[in-house]
Coordinates of C-alpha atoms and ligand atoms in Angstrom, one line a residue:
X604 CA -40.3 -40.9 -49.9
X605 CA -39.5 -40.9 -53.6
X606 CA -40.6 -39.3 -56.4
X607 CA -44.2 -37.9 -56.5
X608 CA -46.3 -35.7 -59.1
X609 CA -46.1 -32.6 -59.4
X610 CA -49.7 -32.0 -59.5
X611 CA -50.7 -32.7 -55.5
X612 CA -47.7 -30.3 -54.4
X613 CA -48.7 -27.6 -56.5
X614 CA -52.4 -27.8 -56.3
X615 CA -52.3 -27.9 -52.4
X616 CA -50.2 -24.4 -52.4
X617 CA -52.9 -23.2 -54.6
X618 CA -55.6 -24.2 -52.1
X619 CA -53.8 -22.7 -49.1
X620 CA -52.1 -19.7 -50.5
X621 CA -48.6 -20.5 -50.8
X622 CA -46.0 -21.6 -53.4
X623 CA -44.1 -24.3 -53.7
X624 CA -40.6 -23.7 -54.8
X625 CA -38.6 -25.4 -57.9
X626 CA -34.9 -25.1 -57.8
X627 CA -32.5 -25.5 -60.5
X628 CA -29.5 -28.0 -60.2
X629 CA -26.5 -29.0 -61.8
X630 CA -24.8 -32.5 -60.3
X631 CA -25.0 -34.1 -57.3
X632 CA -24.0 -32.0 -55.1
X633 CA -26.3 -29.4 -55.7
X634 CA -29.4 -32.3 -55.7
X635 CA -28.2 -33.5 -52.3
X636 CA -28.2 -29.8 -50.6
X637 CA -31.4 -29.2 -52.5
X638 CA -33.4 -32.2 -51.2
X639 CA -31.8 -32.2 -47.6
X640 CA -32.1 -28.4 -47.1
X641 CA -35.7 -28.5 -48.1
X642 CA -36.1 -31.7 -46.4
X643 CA -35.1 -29.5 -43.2
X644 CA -37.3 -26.9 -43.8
X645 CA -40.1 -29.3 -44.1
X646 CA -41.3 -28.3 -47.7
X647 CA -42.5 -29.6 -51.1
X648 CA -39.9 -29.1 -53.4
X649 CA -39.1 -29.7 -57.6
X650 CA -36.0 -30.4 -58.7
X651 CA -35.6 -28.4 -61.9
X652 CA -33.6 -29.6 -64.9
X653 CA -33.7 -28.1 -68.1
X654 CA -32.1 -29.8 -71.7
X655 CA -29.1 -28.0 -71.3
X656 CA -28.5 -29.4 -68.0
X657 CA -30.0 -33.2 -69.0
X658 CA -27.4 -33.1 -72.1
X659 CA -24.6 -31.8 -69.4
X660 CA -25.3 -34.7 -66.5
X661 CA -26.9 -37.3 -68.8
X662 CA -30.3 -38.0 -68.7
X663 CA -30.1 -41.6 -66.8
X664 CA -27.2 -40.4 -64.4
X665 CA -29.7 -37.2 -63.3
X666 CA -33.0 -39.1 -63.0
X667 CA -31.3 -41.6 -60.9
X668 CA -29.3 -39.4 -58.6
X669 CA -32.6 -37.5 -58.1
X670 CA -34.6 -40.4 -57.8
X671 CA -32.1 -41.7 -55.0
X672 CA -31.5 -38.9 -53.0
X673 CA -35.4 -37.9 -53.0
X674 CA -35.8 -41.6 -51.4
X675 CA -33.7 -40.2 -48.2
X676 CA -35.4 -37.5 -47.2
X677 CA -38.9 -37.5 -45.7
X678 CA -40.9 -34.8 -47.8
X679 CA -42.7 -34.5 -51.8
X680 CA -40.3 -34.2 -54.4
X681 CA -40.9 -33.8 -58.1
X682 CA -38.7 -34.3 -61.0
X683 CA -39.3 -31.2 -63.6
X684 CA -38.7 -31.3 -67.0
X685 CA -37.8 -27.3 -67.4
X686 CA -38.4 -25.3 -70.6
X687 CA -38.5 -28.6 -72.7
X688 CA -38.4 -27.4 -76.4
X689 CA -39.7 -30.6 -78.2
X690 CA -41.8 -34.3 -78.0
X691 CA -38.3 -36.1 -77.9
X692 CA -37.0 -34.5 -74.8
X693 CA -40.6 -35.0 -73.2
X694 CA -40.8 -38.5 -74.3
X695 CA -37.4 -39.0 -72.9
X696 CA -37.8 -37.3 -69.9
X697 CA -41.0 -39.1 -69.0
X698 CA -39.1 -42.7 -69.6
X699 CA -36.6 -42.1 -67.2
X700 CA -39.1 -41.5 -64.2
X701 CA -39.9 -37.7 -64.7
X702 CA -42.6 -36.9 -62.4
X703 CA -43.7 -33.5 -64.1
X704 CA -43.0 -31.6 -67.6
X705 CA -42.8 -28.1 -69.0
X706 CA -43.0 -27.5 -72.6
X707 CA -42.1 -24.2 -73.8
X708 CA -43.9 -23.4 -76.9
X709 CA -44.0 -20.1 -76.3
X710 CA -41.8 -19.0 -79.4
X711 CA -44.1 -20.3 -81.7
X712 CA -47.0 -19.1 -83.1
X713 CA -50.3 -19.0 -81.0
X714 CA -51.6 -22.6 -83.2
X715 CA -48.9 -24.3 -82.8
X716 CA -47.8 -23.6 -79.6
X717 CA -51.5 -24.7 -78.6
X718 CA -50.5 -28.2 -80.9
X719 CA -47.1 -28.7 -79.2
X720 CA -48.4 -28.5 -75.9
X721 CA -51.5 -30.4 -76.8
X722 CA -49.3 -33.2 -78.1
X723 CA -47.0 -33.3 -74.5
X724 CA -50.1 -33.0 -72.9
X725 CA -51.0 -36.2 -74.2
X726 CA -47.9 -38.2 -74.2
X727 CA -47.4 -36.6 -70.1
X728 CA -50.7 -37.5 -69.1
X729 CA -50.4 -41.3 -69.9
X730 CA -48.5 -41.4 -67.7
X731 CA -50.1 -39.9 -64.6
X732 CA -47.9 -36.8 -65.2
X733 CA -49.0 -33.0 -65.2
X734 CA -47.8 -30.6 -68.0
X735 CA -47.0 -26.9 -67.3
X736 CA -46.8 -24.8 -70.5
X737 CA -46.0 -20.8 -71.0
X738 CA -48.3 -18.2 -72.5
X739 CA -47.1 -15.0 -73.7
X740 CA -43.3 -14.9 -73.7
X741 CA -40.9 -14.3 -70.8
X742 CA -37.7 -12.2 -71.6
X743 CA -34.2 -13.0 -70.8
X744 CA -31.7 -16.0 -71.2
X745 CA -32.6 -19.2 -70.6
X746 CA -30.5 -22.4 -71.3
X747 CA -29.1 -20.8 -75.4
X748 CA -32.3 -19.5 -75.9
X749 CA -32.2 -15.6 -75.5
X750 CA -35.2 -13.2 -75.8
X751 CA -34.5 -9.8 -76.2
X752 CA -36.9 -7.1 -74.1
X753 CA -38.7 -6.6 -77.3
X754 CA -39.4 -9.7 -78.3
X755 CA -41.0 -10.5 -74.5
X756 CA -44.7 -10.2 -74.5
X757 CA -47.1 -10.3 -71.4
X758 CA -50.0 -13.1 -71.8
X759 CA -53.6 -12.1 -72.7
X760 CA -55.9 -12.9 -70.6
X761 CA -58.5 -14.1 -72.8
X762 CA -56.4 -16.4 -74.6
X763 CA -55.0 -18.1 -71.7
X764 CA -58.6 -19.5 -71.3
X765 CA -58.6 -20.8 -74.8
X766 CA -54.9 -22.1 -74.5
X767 CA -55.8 -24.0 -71.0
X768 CA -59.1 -25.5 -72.5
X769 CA -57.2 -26.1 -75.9
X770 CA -54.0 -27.7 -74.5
X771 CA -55.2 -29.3 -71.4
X772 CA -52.7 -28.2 -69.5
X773 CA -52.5 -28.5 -65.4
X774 CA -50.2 -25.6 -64.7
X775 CA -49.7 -21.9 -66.8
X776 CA -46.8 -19.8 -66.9
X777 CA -48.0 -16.5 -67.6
X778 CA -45.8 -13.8 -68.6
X779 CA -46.4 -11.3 -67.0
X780 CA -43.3 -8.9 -66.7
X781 CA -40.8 -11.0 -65.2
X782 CA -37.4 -12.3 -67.0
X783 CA -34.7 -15.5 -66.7
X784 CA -31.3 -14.6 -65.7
X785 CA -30.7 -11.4 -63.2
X786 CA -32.4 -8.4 -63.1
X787 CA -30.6 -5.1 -64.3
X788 CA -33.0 -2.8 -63.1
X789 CA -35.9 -3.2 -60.4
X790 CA -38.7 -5.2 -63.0
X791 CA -42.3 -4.5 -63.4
X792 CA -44.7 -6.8 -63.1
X793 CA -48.1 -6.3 -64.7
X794 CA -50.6 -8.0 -61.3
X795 CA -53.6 -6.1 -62.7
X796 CA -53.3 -8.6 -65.9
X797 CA -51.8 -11.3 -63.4
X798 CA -55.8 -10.9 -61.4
X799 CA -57.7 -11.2 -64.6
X800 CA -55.6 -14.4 -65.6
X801 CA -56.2 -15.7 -62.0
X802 CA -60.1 -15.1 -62.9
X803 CA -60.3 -16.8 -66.0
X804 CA -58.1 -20.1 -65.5
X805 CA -58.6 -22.9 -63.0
X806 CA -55.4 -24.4 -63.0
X807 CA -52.3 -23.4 -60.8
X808 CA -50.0 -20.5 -61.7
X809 CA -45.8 -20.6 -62.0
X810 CA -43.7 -17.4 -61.5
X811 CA -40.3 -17.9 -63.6
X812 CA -37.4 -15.2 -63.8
X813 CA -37.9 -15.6 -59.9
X814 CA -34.3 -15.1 -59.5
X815 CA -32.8 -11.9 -58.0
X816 CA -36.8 -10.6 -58.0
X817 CA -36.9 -8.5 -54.7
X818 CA -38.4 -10.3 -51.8
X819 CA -41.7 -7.9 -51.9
X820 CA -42.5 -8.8 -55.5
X821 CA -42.3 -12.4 -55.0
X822 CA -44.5 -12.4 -52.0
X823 CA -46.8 -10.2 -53.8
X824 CA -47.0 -12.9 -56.9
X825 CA -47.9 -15.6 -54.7
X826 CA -50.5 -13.5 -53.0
X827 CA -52.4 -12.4 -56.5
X828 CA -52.2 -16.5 -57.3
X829 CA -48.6 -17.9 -58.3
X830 CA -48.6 -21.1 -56.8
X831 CA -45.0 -22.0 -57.6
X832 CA -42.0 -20.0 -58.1
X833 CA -38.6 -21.0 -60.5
X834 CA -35.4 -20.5 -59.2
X835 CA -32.0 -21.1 -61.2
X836 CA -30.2 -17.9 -61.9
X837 CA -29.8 -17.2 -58.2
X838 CA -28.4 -20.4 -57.4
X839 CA -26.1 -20.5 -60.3
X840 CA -24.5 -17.3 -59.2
X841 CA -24.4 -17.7 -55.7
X842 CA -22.4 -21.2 -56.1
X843 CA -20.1 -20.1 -58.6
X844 CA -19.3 -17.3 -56.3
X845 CA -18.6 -19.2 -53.4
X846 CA -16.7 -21.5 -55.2
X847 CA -14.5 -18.5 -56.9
X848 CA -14.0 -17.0 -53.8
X849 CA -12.6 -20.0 -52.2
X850 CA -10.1 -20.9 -54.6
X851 CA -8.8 -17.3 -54.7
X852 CA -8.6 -17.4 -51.0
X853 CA -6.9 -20.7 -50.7
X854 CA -4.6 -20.9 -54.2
X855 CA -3.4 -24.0 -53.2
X856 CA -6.9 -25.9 -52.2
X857 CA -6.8 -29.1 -54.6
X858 CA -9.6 -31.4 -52.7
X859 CA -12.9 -31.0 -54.3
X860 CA -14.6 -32.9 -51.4
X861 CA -13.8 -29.7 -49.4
X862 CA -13.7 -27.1 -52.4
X863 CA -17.5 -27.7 -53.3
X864 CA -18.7 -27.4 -49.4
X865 CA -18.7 -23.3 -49.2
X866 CA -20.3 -23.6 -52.9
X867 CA -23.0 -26.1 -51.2
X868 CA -23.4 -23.5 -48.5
X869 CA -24.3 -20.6 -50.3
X870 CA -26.7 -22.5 -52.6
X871 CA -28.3 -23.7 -49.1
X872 CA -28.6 -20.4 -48.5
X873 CA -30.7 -19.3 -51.4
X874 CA -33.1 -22.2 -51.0
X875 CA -33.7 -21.4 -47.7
X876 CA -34.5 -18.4 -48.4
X877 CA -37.1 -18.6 -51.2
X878 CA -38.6 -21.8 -49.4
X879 CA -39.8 -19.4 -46.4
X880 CA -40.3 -16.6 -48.6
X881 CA -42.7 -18.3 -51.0
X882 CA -44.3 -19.6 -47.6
X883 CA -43.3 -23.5 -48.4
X884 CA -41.7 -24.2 -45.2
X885 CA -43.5 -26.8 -42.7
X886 CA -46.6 -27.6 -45.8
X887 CA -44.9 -31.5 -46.6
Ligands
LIG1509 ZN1 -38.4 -20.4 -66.9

């Protein structure tokens, strides 16, 4: 059906308790078992791409593989700008058919994170197109940008309220314990500060670090209000596994239009699996 906002798929899982999932991918390969494993399972779905991956596929190549594969199958799909670190990327994400931003602003100080997301806010929403932003900061790697455990801070409450009616943002990452990239040890996540957060903002709430997050935590974020949950990390190493583990096995495989279908498998795999666990199966 093409490309639609962001804004219907993840205001609906915030009315009816679920979360919609957005899945990193790299090429088309991973797009196509994305959008037809989802399309499968029935369920919303974002395709996630952040800067590192738009500068790897090229930004006109990804938004029309996307754009065309998402007009073959029969359910939502949004095109997400991930972790988008300045106006340019927004602005040139949003001219090539992006149907929903994130601008990370979270390394900056409070006032100008509020001014950076305030500014994407306005170029986003001329369009028709919702802006997610991030309060507090989440730990971990994500794209070259590392943040080391100390430097992660949980969001406060009281100034997520000021930063939603500041920024006008439709959709708040709060940080609330989780982290990008794998998890070393079993992580903590703070749902007492998670509730109050729930209390004092309107708008729909995003889980990232969801990646390698046991399956009890996850369902447990989207029952205290995440109303979508990120996904890259997992699928990254489940592919790259596959794909490793193939070509050991079979030294002399040379075809890439068979070496990249156990890869495709195992992605499927994940997606399938956080699509029922996040409770997005059969809501298109
Ligand atoms: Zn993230």
């Amino acid at each position: 059906m093409g490309l639609v906002s962001s804004q219907g798929l993840l205001s609906q899982a915030q009315r009816e308790g679920y979360a919609v999932a957005g899945f990193a991918a790299y090429n088309l390969e991973t797009v196509r078992t994305l959008l037809e494993t989802a399309d499968a399972l029935k369920a919303p779905v974002l395709v996630q791409t952040t800067g590192g991956t738009i500068d790897y596929v090229g930004l006109p190549y990804l938004a029309a593989i996307v754009g065309m594969v998402a007009q073959t199958v029969s359910i939502p799909v949004a095109l997400h700008l991930d972790h988008g670190d300045s106006l340019d990327r927004v602005r040139d994400a949003l001219s090539h058919g992006y149907t929903s931003i994130m601008v990370d602003g979270s390394k900056m100080a409070y006032e100008d994170n509020v001014a950076f997301v305030r500014a994407a806010v306005g170029m986003a929403h001329a369009r028709g197109v919702p802006v997610e932003a991030e309060l507090g900061r989440i730990g971990g790697v994500e794209d070259e940008l590392q943040v080391a455990d100390a430097e992660a801070t949980l969001i406060d409450p009281d100034q997520a309220a000021d930063f939603v009616a500041r920024t006008g943002c439709d959709f708040l990452a709060p940080a609330i314990g989780t982290a990008h990239g794998m998890y070393r040890g079993v992580p903590h996540l703070d749902f007492d500060r998670l509730d109050q957060v729930r209390e004092k903002v309107s708008v729909p709430l995003v889980l990232h670090g969801g990646s390698g997050l046991p399956d009890k935590l996850v369902v447990s974020a989207v029952k205290h209000g995440m109303a979508k949950i990120n996904i890259a990390s997992e699928l990254k190493e489940a592919y790259g596994e596959a794909l490793r583990a193939h070509l050991i096995a079979h030294p002399a495989e040379n075809d890439p239009r068979r070496y990249f279908l156990p890869a495709a498998a195992a992605y499927r795999a994940v997606v399938e699996a956080k699509i029922r666990l996040a409770g997005a199966a059969n809501k298109a």
